[in-house]
Short mmCIF file of C-alpha atoms and ligand atoms in Angstrom, two decimals:
data_model
loop_
_atom_site.label_atom_id
_atom_site.label_comp_id
_atom_site.label_asym_id
_atom_site.label_seq_id
_atom_site.Cartn_x
_atom_site.Cartn_y
_atom_site.Cartn_z
CA MET V 81 149.05 167.22 115.58
CA GLU V 82 149.42 170.76 114.59
CA HIS V 83 146.36 172.72 113.93
CA SER V 84 146.79 176.01 111.91
CA LYS V 85 143.24 177.28 112.70
CA PRO V 86 141.58 177.41 115.93
CA SER V 87 138.81 174.83 116.57
CA TYR V 88 134.99 175.73 116.40
CA TYR V 89 132.84 172.80 117.53
CA ILE V 90 129.05 173.33 117.03
CA THR V 91 126.33 170.70 117.56
CA THR V 92 122.52 170.23 117.22
CA PRO V 93 120.62 168.08 119.51
CA ILE V 94 120.76 164.42 118.52
CA TYR V 95 117.39 163.88 117.21
CA TYR V 96 114.99 161.16 118.55
CA VAL V 97 114.86 158.20 116.40
CA ASN V 98 111.09 157.41 116.90
CA ALA V 99 109.82 160.73 115.14
CA LYS V 100 110.54 161.59 111.41
CA PRO V 101 112.47 164.83 111.02
CA HIS V 102 110.15 167.70 110.73
CA LEU V 103 109.89 171.43 110.35
CA GLY V 104 111.35 172.04 114.15
CA THR V 105 114.29 169.54 113.63
CA ALA V 106 115.05 171.12 110.42
CA TYR V 107 114.93 174.53 111.97
CA SER V 108 117.73 173.60 114.69
CA THR V 109 119.82 171.81 111.95
CA VAL V 110 119.83 174.74 109.50
CA MET V 111 120.55 177.09 112.41
CA ALA V 112 123.62 175.21 113.47
CA ASP V 113 124.58 174.88 109.60
CA VAL V 114 124.55 178.52 108.98
CA GLN V 115 126.78 179.20 111.97
CA ALA V 116 129.11 176.44 110.81
CA ARG V 117 129.24 177.88 107.45
CA PHE V 118 129.93 181.35 108.92
CA GLN V 119 132.77 180.03 111.22
CA ARG V 120 134.34 178.05 108.34
CA ALA V 121 134.46 181.31 106.26
CA ASN V 122 135.76 182.95 109.40
CA ALA V 123 138.93 181.07 109.39
CA HIS V 124 137.95 178.43 111.99
CA ASP V 125 138.53 174.84 111.78
CA VAL V 126 134.86 173.55 112.36
CA LYS V 127 133.50 170.54 113.53
CA PHE V 128 129.78 170.42 113.00
CA LEU V 129 127.87 167.45 114.59
CA THR V 130 124.40 166.25 114.35
CA GLY V 131 123.10 162.60 114.89
CA MET V 132 120.46 160.43 116.24
CA ASP V 133 119.30 159.39 119.71
CA GLU V 134 118.51 155.73 119.51
CA HIS V 135 118.03 154.15 123.17
CA GLY V 136 115.43 153.88 125.64
CA GLU V 137 112.30 151.60 126.44
CA LYS V 138 109.97 153.69 123.79
CA VAL V 139 112.44 152.92 120.97
CA ALA V 140 112.34 149.07 121.66
CA GLU V 141 108.44 149.25 121.83
CA ALA V 142 108.44 151.32 118.64
CA ALA V 143 110.52 148.49 116.95
CA GLU V 144 108.19 145.88 117.98
CA LYS V 145 105.13 147.84 117.04
CA ASN V 146 106.57 148.36 113.58
CA GLY V 147 107.32 144.80 113.11
CA PHE V 148 111.17 144.89 113.21
CA ASP V 149 113.38 142.09 114.57
CA SER V 150 115.44 144.38 116.84
CA PRO V 151 115.42 147.85 118.16
CA GLN V 152 118.73 148.19 116.00
CA ALA V 153 116.90 147.37 112.88
CA TRP V 154 114.17 149.83 113.73
CA CYS V 155 117.02 152.67 114.12
CA ASP V 156 118.75 151.64 110.99
CA SER V 157 115.47 152.02 109.07
CA MET V 158 114.98 155.71 110.20
CA GLU V 159 118.62 156.90 109.83
CA PRO V 160 118.10 157.70 105.99
CA LYS V 161 115.05 159.89 106.75
CA PHE V 162 117.41 162.13 108.63
CA ARG V 163 120.55 161.89 106.35
CA ASP V 164 118.26 162.42 103.10
CA LEU V 165 116.55 165.52 104.51
CA TRP V 166 119.89 166.94 105.69
CA GLU V 167 121.33 166.38 102.22
CA THR V 168 118.44 168.05 100.53
CA LEU V 169 118.75 170.96 102.90
CA ASN V 170 122.32 171.22 102.04
CA ILE V 171 123.45 170.54 105.72
CA SER V 172 127.31 170.71 105.86
CA ASN V 173 127.88 168.48 109.00
CA ASP V 174 131.15 166.96 109.38
CA ASP V 175 130.10 163.84 111.45
CA PHE V 176 126.75 162.06 112.11
CA ILE V 177 126.57 160.40 115.43
CA ARG V 178 124.26 157.36 116.27
CA THR V 179 124.16 156.62 119.95
CA THR V 180 124.19 152.91 119.10
CA GLN V 181 127.80 153.25 117.56
CA ASP V 182 130.78 151.49 119.63
CA ARG V 183 132.45 154.89 119.73
CA HIS V 184 129.56 156.27 121.56
CA THR V 185 129.10 153.24 123.87
CA ALA V 186 132.69 153.56 124.80
CA GLY V 187 132.18 157.16 125.74
CA VAL V 188 129.45 156.64 127.83
CA GLN V 189 131.02 153.66 129.74
CA LYS V 190 134.20 155.73 130.36
CA PHE V 191 132.24 158.64 131.57
CA LEU V 192 130.24 156.46 134.16
CA GLN V 193 133.52 154.86 135.31
CA VAL V 194 135.00 158.45 135.88
CA LEU V 195 131.92 159.46 137.68
CA LEU V 196 132.08 156.38 140.08
CA ASP V 197 135.86 156.90 140.59
CA ARG V 198 135.31 160.55 141.33
CA GLY V 199 132.46 159.49 144.00
CA TYR V 200 129.60 161.34 142.18
CA ILE V 201 127.37 158.44 141.76
CA TYR V 202 125.84 155.92 144.26
CA LYS V 203 123.57 153.22 144.09
CA ASP V 204 120.16 153.27 146.04
CA SER V 205 116.84 152.07 145.98
CA TYR V 206 114.40 154.29 144.08
CA ASP V 207 110.65 154.50 145.42
CA GLY V 208 108.61 157.06 143.45
CA TRP V 209 106.74 158.05 140.64
CA TYR V 210 107.53 157.26 137.02
CA CYS V 211 106.33 158.47 133.61
CA ARG V 212 106.69 155.63 131.31
CA PRO V 213 106.42 157.75 128.10
CA ASP V 214 108.70 160.25 129.25
CA GLU V 215 110.99 157.67 130.90
CA THR V 216 111.38 160.32 133.86
CA TYR V 217 111.02 159.93 137.56
CA PHE V 218 109.12 162.53 139.73
CA THR V 219 109.42 163.02 143.44
CA GLU V 220 106.49 163.20 145.66
CA THR V 221 106.79 166.77 146.05
CA GLN V 222 106.82 167.59 142.38
CA VAL V 223 103.67 165.32 141.84
CA ARG V 224 101.64 166.88 144.78
CA HIS V 225 102.81 170.51 143.46
CA HIS V 226 101.31 169.43 139.96
CA GLU V 227 97.98 168.22 141.60
CA GLU V 228 97.57 171.56 143.48
CA GLU V 229 98.31 173.35 140.18
CA ARG V 230 95.54 171.26 138.39
CA ARG V 231 93.09 171.91 141.27
CA ALA V 232 93.72 175.68 141.36
CA LYS V 233 92.86 175.66 137.62
CA GLY V 234 89.69 173.82 138.54
CA MET V 235 90.49 170.49 136.82
CA ASP V 236 89.43 167.19 138.02
CA ALA V 237 91.47 165.54 140.66
CA ALA V 238 93.45 162.54 139.39
CA ASP V 239 93.25 158.83 140.39
CA PRO V 240 95.33 158.80 143.75
CA GLU V 241 96.80 155.52 142.54
CA HIS V 242 97.79 157.21 139.37
CA PRO V 243 98.65 160.91 139.82
CA LEU V 244 99.41 162.75 136.56
CA CYS V 245 102.89 163.42 135.13
CA PRO V 246 104.02 167.13 135.75
CA ASP V 247 105.40 167.11 132.27
CA CYS V 248 102.88 165.69 130.03
CA ASP V 249 99.95 165.06 132.20
CA ARG V 250 99.73 161.10 131.38
CA PRO V 251 99.10 158.63 134.49
CA LEU V 252 102.28 158.03 136.45
CA GLU V 253 103.06 154.65 137.93
CA ARG V 254 104.40 153.94 141.29
CA ILE V 255 107.74 151.96 140.92
CA GLN V 256 110.31 150.70 143.31
CA GLU V 257 113.87 149.67 141.82
CA GLU V 258 117.40 149.81 142.39
CA SER V 259 118.98 152.78 140.51
CA TRP V 260 122.21 154.71 140.28
CA PHE V 261 122.19 158.28 141.33
CA PHE V 262 124.15 161.26 140.28
CA LYS V 263 124.89 163.81 142.91
CA LEU V 264 123.21 166.57 141.12
CA SER V 265 122.42 168.26 144.29
CA ALA V 266 126.16 168.83 145.18
CA PHE V 267 126.16 171.20 142.03
CA GLU V 268 123.48 173.63 143.06
CA GLN V 269 126.21 176.31 144.02
CA PRO V 270 128.86 175.40 141.78
CA LEU V 271 126.32 175.73 138.77
CA LEU V 272 124.91 179.19 140.09
CA ASP V 273 128.80 180.29 140.45
CA PHE V 274 129.22 179.25 136.89
CA TYR V 275 126.30 181.13 135.28
CA GLU V 276 127.47 184.28 137.35
CA SER V 277 130.89 184.21 136.13
CA HIS V 278 130.01 183.15 132.51
CA PRO V 279 126.94 185.53 131.76
CA ASP V 280 126.99 184.24 128.17
CA PHE V 281 126.81 180.74 128.75
CA ILE V 282 122.97 180.62 128.33
CA GLN V 283 121.51 182.58 125.29
CA PRO V 284 119.10 184.47 125.16
CA GLU V 285 118.86 186.20 128.50
CA THR V 286 115.18 185.12 128.97
CA ARG V 287 116.45 181.39 128.95
CA ARG V 288 119.22 182.11 131.21
CA ASN V 289 116.82 183.64 133.73
CA GLU V 290 114.57 180.54 133.66
CA VAL V 291 117.57 178.33 134.36
CA LEU V 292 118.73 180.33 137.25
CA SER V 293 115.38 180.37 138.99
CA PHE V 294 115.12 176.46 138.35
CA VAL V 295 118.43 175.82 139.94
CA LYS V 296 117.80 178.46 142.69
CA GLY V 297 114.70 176.19 143.48
CA GLY V 298 117.02 173.57 144.54
CA LEU V 299 118.33 170.35 142.88
CA LYS V 300 117.86 166.78 143.74
CA ASP V 301 120.09 163.86 143.12
CA LEU V 302 119.10 162.33 139.58
CA SER V 303 118.53 158.70 138.81
CA ILE V 304 120.69 157.86 135.76
CA SER V 305 120.13 154.07 135.45
CA ARG V 306 117.34 151.80 134.29
CA SER V 307 117.06 148.11 135.01
CA THR V 308 113.56 147.31 133.94
CA PHE V 309 114.56 147.18 130.16
CA ASP V 310 117.88 146.68 128.60
CA TRP V 311 117.95 148.68 125.17
CA GLY V 312 120.65 151.17 126.45
CA ILE V 313 124.18 151.33 127.36
CA GLN V 314 125.25 149.13 130.10
CA PHE V 315 127.13 150.30 133.27
CA PRO V 316 130.55 148.85 132.85
CA PHE V 317 130.51 147.92 136.79
CA ASP V 318 126.82 147.00 137.17
CA PRO V 319 125.65 145.53 133.88
CA LYS V 320 122.03 144.90 135.02
CA HIS V 321 121.69 148.62 134.69
CA VAL V 322 121.56 150.69 131.43
CA ALA V 323 122.24 154.58 131.46
CA TYR V 324 119.17 156.82 131.54
CA VAL V 325 118.66 158.05 127.90
CA TRP V 326 119.39 161.75 128.71
CA VAL V 327 122.57 161.00 130.16
CA ASP V 328 123.34 158.65 127.20
CA ALA V 329 122.39 161.29 124.87
CA LEU V 330 124.24 164.28 126.27
CA ILE V 331 127.53 162.40 126.20
CA ASN V 332 127.26 162.04 122.60
CA TYR V 333 128.94 165.65 122.27
CA LEU V 334 132.20 163.97 123.86
CA SER V 335 132.17 160.70 122.32
CA ALA V 336 131.93 162.24 118.73
CA VAL V 337 135.35 163.90 119.46
CA GLY V 338 137.18 160.80 120.60
CA TYR V 339 136.36 160.67 124.11
CA GLY V 340 136.33 157.02 125.30
CA ALA V 341 138.59 155.94 122.37
CA GLU V 342 142.10 154.57 122.98
CA GLY V 343 145.23 156.32 121.81
CA GLN V 344 147.13 159.47 121.62
CA GLU V 345 145.24 160.50 118.48
CA ALA V 346 141.90 160.47 120.19
CA ALA V 347 143.23 162.27 123.29
CA ASP V 348 144.68 164.87 120.84
CA GLU V 349 141.24 165.29 119.21
CA VAL V 350 139.40 165.63 122.52
CA ALA V 351 141.91 168.38 123.55
CA PHE V 352 141.62 170.09 120.29
CA ARG V 353 137.77 169.79 120.07
CA TRP V 354 136.53 170.24 123.71
CA PRO V 355 135.02 172.14 125.13
CA ALA V 356 132.50 172.83 122.35
CA GLN V 357 131.88 176.42 121.31
CA VAL V 358 128.15 176.07 120.94
CA HIS V 359 125.42 173.73 121.67
CA VAL V 360 122.31 174.56 119.67
CA VAL V 361 119.20 173.50 121.33
CA GLY V 362 115.35 174.03 121.44
CA LYS V 363 113.63 175.38 124.56
CA ASP V 364 112.17 172.08 125.45
CA ILE V 365 115.50 170.50 126.32
CA ILE V 366 117.17 173.50 128.29
CA ARG V 367 117.28 172.04 131.66
CA PHE V 368 119.21 168.96 130.37
CA HIS V 369 121.67 171.19 128.46
CA CYS V 370 121.99 173.98 130.82
CA VAL V 371 121.82 172.03 134.34
CA ILE V 372 122.53 168.38 133.99
CA TRP V 373 124.94 168.46 131.32
CA PRO V 374 127.33 171.16 132.97
CA ALA V 375 126.84 169.34 136.32
CA LEU V 376 127.82 166.00 134.89
CA LEU V 377 131.05 167.87 133.16
CA MET V 378 132.02 169.19 136.47
CA ALA V 379 131.52 166.11 138.23
CA ALA V 380 133.82 164.26 135.52
CA GLY V 381 136.36 167.07 135.82
CA LEU V 382 135.78 168.40 132.33
CA PRO V 383 135.51 171.88 130.93
CA LEU V 384 132.04 173.17 130.14
CA PRO V 385 130.94 174.17 126.65
CA GLU V 386 131.20 178.00 125.83
CA ARG V 387 127.55 178.54 125.17
CA VAL V 388 124.24 176.82 124.78
CA PHE V 389 122.06 178.76 122.22
CA VAL V 390 118.43 178.07 123.04
CA HIS V 391 115.77 178.71 120.14
CA GLY V 392 112.15 178.95 120.48
CA PHE V 393 109.30 176.94 118.88
CA LEU V 394 107.81 177.52 115.37
CA THR V 395 104.29 178.31 115.57
CA VAL V 396 101.84 178.92 112.71
CA ARG V 397 100.21 182.32 111.92
CA ASN V 398 96.58 181.57 111.39
CA GLU V 399 96.07 183.77 108.32
CA GLU V 400 92.37 184.54 108.98
CA THR V 401 92.62 185.36 112.80
CA GLY V 402 96.23 186.69 112.63
CA ALA V 403 96.63 184.43 115.95
CA ALA V 404 99.98 182.22 116.36
CA GLU V 405 98.85 178.73 116.73
CA LYS V 406 100.91 175.75 117.99
CA MET V 407 101.56 173.50 114.89
CA SER V 408 99.75 170.13 115.23
CA LYS V 409 98.17 167.35 113.21
CA SER V 410 94.91 167.82 114.91
CA ARG V 411 94.44 171.30 113.98
CA GLY V 412 95.54 170.39 110.48
CA ASN V 413 98.17 173.27 110.30
CA ALA V 414 101.18 171.29 110.25
CA ILE V 415 103.64 171.95 107.60
CA ALA V 416 106.38 169.54 106.20
CA PRO V 417 109.77 170.65 105.28
CA GLU V 418 109.20 169.28 101.77
CA GLU V 419 106.23 171.39 101.17
CA VAL V 420 108.02 174.61 101.97
CA ILE V 421 110.97 173.21 99.77
CA GLU V 422 108.85 172.88 96.86
CA LEU V 423 107.32 176.40 97.05
CA LEU V 424 110.49 178.35 97.70
CA GLY V 425 113.51 175.96 96.65
CA VAL V 426 116.21 175.02 99.26
CA ASP V 427 118.20 178.21 99.38
CA ALA V 428 115.06 180.38 99.90
CA TYR V 429 113.79 177.95 102.57
CA ARG V 430 116.98 178.64 104.31
CA TYR V 431 116.88 182.31 104.03
CA TYR V 432 113.17 182.44 105.23
CA PHE V 433 113.55 180.23 108.34
CA MET V 434 116.82 181.80 109.14
CA CYS V 435 116.44 185.55 108.25
CA ASP V 436 112.87 186.29 108.72
CA VAL V 437 112.20 184.18 111.90
CA ALA V 438 113.40 185.40 115.36
CA HIS V 439 115.49 182.76 116.88
CA GLY V 440 115.34 183.69 120.56
CA THR V 441 111.43 183.50 121.24
CA ASP V 442 108.68 181.34 119.64
CA ALA V 443 108.21 182.42 116.15
CA PRO V 444 105.04 182.44 113.93
CA ILE V 445 105.39 181.53 110.44
CA SER V 446 102.91 181.54 107.47
CA TRP V 447 102.72 180.96 103.59
CA GLY V 448 101.86 184.45 103.07
CA ARG V 449 105.01 185.73 104.85
CA MET V 450 107.08 183.28 102.99
CA ARG V 451 105.92 184.58 99.60
CA GLN V 452 106.28 188.07 100.80
CA VAL V 453 109.89 187.60 102.02
CA TYR V 454 110.76 185.56 99.01
CA ASN V 455 109.36 188.18 96.46
CA ALA V 456 110.74 191.33 98.33
CA ASP V 457 114.20 190.08 99.57
CA LEU V 458 115.15 187.61 96.96
CA ALA V 459 113.39 188.01 93.66
CA ASN V 460 112.95 191.85 93.66
CA SER V 461 116.22 192.77 95.47
CA TRP V 462 119.03 190.27 95.47
CA GLY V 463 117.95 188.43 92.30
CA ASN V 464 117.11 191.44 90.35
CA LEU V 465 120.45 193.09 91.28
CA VAL V 466 122.43 190.25 90.00
CA SER V 467 120.35 190.00 86.64
CA ARG V 468 120.32 193.64 85.98
CA SER V 469 123.85 194.05 86.59
CA LEU V 470 125.36 191.11 84.91
CA ASN V 471 123.03 191.87 81.83
CA MET V 472 124.69 195.31 81.57
CA ALA V 473 128.11 194.07 82.04
CA GLY V 474 127.71 191.55 79.34
CA LYS V 475 126.03 194.07 77.07
CA TYR V 476 128.37 197.15 77.65
CA PHE V 477 131.57 195.34 77.88
CA ASP V 478 131.57 192.56 75.45
CA GLY V 479 130.34 189.90 77.68
CA CYS V 480 132.98 190.68 80.44
CA ALA V 481 133.40 192.29 83.77
CA PRO V 482 134.95 195.54 83.34
CA VAL V 483 138.52 195.51 84.50
CA ARG V 484 138.95 197.10 87.99
CA PRO V 485 139.37 200.74 87.24
CA ALA V 486 142.33 202.78 88.61
CA ASN V 487 140.01 204.85 90.57
CA PHE V 488 138.13 202.10 92.16
CA GLU V 489 138.64 203.58 95.77
CA GLN V 490 136.92 206.74 94.56
CA ALA V 491 133.90 207.43 97.06
CA THR V 492 130.61 206.07 95.62
CA PRO V 493 127.38 205.38 97.72
CA LEU V 494 128.21 201.60 97.31
CA LYS V 495 131.81 201.81 98.57
CA GLU V 496 130.50 203.57 101.37
CA ALA V 497 127.69 201.11 102.32
CA CYS V 498 130.45 198.25 102.25
CA GLU V 499 132.61 200.09 104.72
CA GLY V 500 132.58 198.05 108.10
CA ILE V 501 129.87 195.57 106.74
CA TYR V 502 131.98 192.60 107.63
CA GLU V 503 132.28 193.90 111.33
CA ARG V 504 128.49 194.39 111.58
CA TYR V 505 127.48 191.42 109.83
CA ALA V 506 130.05 189.06 111.98
CA ALA V 507 128.74 190.64 115.43
CA CYS V 508 125.20 189.60 114.37
CA MET V 509 126.14 186.29 113.15
CA GLU V 510 128.14 185.22 116.38
CA ALA V 511 124.99 186.33 118.18
CA PHE V 512 122.72 184.09 116.14
CA ASP V 513 120.97 187.27 115.19
CA TYR V 514 120.70 186.12 111.75
CA SER V 515 118.13 188.44 110.65
CA GLY V 516 120.31 191.39 111.68
CA ALA V 517 123.11 190.26 109.55
CA ALA V 518 120.77 189.69 106.66
CA GLN V 519 119.50 193.15 106.90
CA GLU V 520 123.13 194.39 106.75
CA VAL V 521 123.43 192.63 103.47
CA LEU V 522 120.15 193.48 102.07
CA ALA V 523 120.89 197.21 102.93
CA VAL V 524 123.80 197.11 100.45
CA VAL V 525 121.92 195.08 98.09
CA SER V 526 119.11 197.78 98.03
CA ALA V 527 121.73 200.63 97.72
CA ALA V 528 122.98 199.12 94.67
CA ASN V 529 119.43 198.71 92.92
CA HIS V 530 119.08 202.61 93.91
CA TYR V 531 122.48 203.15 92.61
CA ILE V 532 121.38 201.60 89.13
CA GLU V 533 118.20 204.13 89.02
CA ASP V 534 120.55 207.25 90.07
CA MET V 535 123.68 206.30 87.62
CA ALA V 536 121.51 205.36 84.70
CA PRO V 537 124.08 203.37 82.94
CA TRP V 538 121.96 203.00 79.87
CA ALA V 539 122.42 206.61 79.44
CA LEU V 540 125.97 206.75 80.03
CA ALA V 541 126.55 204.03 77.49
CA LYS V 542 125.10 206.22 74.83
CA ASP V 543 127.87 208.72 75.25
CA PRO V 544 131.30 207.28 74.36
CA GLU V 545 133.07 209.96 76.30
CA ARG V 546 131.80 208.62 79.52
CA ALA V 547 133.11 205.24 79.02
CA ASP V 548 135.26 205.48 82.10
CA GLU V 549 132.30 206.52 84.16
CA LEU V 550 130.47 203.59 82.96
CA ALA V 551 133.18 201.22 83.68
CA LEU V 552 133.33 202.58 87.34
CA VAL V 553 129.61 202.26 87.83
CA ILE V 554 129.48 198.65 86.51
CA TRP V 555 132.54 197.62 88.41
CA ASN V 556 130.87 198.99 91.57
CA LEU V 557 127.78 197.00 91.05
CA LEU V 558 129.67 193.74 90.50
CA GLU V 559 132.00 194.41 93.41
CA VAL V 560 128.87 194.71 95.57
CA ILE V 561 127.51 191.50 94.01
CA ARG V 562 130.60 189.73 94.88
CA ILE V 563 130.78 190.84 98.50
CA ALA V 564 127.02 190.19 99.02
CA SER V 565 127.55 186.59 97.65
CA GLU V 566 130.05 186.05 100.19
CA LEU V 567 127.86 187.31 103.18
CA TYR V 568 124.83 185.45 101.93
CA ALA V 569 126.69 182.20 101.46
CA PRO V 570 126.00 180.77 104.97
CA PHE V 571 122.33 181.22 104.34
CA MET V 572 122.09 180.30 100.63
CA PRO V 573 125.12 178.39 99.67
CA SER V 574 124.10 177.12 96.20
CA VAL V 575 122.78 180.56 95.22
CA SER V 576 126.07 182.17 96.28
CA ALA V 577 128.18 179.77 94.37
CA GLU V 578 126.07 180.23 91.27
CA VAL V 579 126.58 183.96 91.34
CA ARG V 580 130.36 183.44 91.69
CA ARG V 581 130.30 181.15 88.76
CA ARG V 582 128.47 183.74 86.74
CA LEU V 583 131.22 186.12 87.87
CA SER V 584 133.93 183.77 86.78
CA LEU V 585 135.04 183.61 90.52
CA SER V 586 135.86 180.35 92.38
CA GLN V 587 132.77 178.67 93.56
CA GLU V 588 134.51 177.57 96.87
CA ALA V 589 133.21 179.66 99.74
CA THR V 590 136.01 181.85 101.15
CA ASN V 591 137.70 180.88 104.34
CA ASN V 592 138.84 184.45 105.10
CA LEU V 593 135.68 186.40 105.24
CA ALA V 594 136.96 189.57 106.43
CA GLU V 595 139.42 189.75 103.62
CA ALA V 596 136.96 188.77 100.93
CA CYS V 597 134.74 191.71 102.30
CA GLN V 598 137.54 194.33 101.54
CA TRP V 599 136.59 196.76 98.80
CA GLY V 600 138.55 196.13 95.33
CA GLY V 601 138.69 192.24 95.38
CA LEU V 602 137.06 192.04 91.99
CA ALA V 603 139.88 192.20 89.42
CA GLY V 604 137.46 191.99 86.34
CA GLY V 605 138.25 191.22 82.85
CA GLU V 606 136.64 187.95 82.99
CA PRO V 607 133.66 186.82 81.18
CA VAL V 608 130.19 187.21 82.89
CA GLU V 609 126.97 185.11 82.38
CA LYS V 610 123.52 186.64 82.93
CA GLY V 611 122.00 183.18 83.27
CA ASP V 612 118.24 182.54 84.40
CA PRO V 613 116.56 184.35 87.06
CA LEU V 614 118.05 183.18 90.58
CA PHE V 615 114.53 183.68 92.29
CA PRO V 616 111.66 183.64 89.92
CA ARG V 617 108.82 185.66 91.03
CA LEU V 618 106.25 183.86 92.93
CA VAL V 619 102.66 184.64 91.66
CA ASP V 620 99.72 184.11 93.88
ZN1 LIG G 2103 105.07 162.55 131.33
#
């Protein structure tokens, strides 16, 4: 199959089926959506994948606890919660994978077979500590180290029969079972070499350093099968064992692009889509994506993804003390996506979380800040520019945009502000510096609002001899609005489409953003519509 455009394959984590989607899952998903929309506008053939992680003992337990006949029925009941929120938030995913789908089972089983054939997995008996809630094994050393840390902090010693989990501090169990192991230890040096030769593989830099020091601390072989429950994907060569949920989950990125399916078409799809350009993940799952996943791919002889972008957690700014606090039900400071959508609307929701919240670190949010950003950037700047400009165009030019004047290339502050804007914006977008990208657009929008004050079109309109000047001023404003609507579209797709509609332009997002940002694109002469305010001001 021929592809006219290069592939851009972007993924979110697949979300754990036992928890409803929340502000954090929405944060990852919108972040990936903005990049997907930008890359489509940037002439790529985008595949944007999200989905659900549905296996493991805890899922089977939740199904039973909630009175479902089967774990599958429980998972099916959760699916609409995710699909509905993504639809509400205008998420443009091209695929939605569930780890209980046949295509995924086939992908995981093929992957395990390849690992076996290439000699990277072996069966051994496992004797060690197990955290049932986390479905994770820990070595004696890890457990002892954690006990020492607790003692150093002056905490009580744990029951020696049940030391505490180094990850979640819940009691561990001693278990002995047969397990399949992945030779993770063999990849310590290959991983370090890879990080060295691919300095952009893990972003931002702080996360990269965290991974480097973890790997330098030594890697142990990883137990990748479970035989104490059966809600999982069977090992094709040892059906008593099911795949460890994390190994199962990571392989979704491959099974979604045809890995494991028969035939030439699937092989072509894998070749076209893999490796992925970027996995967007939260900081809590960095080791799985930056250590285990690349090691598994090396073992299977497959190329590694180009980049893992790691975002921090959302925290809540306590508006009395100013402190950033962890969001939690017990503190009573948890915020649901629906509440924010109700206040801001979908496009402003996306704008706030993407453009005002820093993505590389933990980022505090607050209701006060949401209102402030909404009123300043959207109501007073972008919305105001659109409404004033369209109003004047309608009033002074008989309901139409002025035709592009012959002297449209004449130097004006707006033409100057738009010079090189695509390059500056695109560099920020590629780096997930969405606030940097939005600042570029806002600078042009603010320049246009100042330009209105400076040029005073209402005064020009009173003097018939200055009609050409007036036409140039209004055309300049509408041209800036056209360009800004293209640049804002990944963040606020509905508002951008509406702005283009009011300008009688195609509502489809561009697939050539560089060209769309060239000065002079607006032919004019078509009807314009002032319409209702795009962002009605929020009053306290
Ligand atoms: Zn635990």
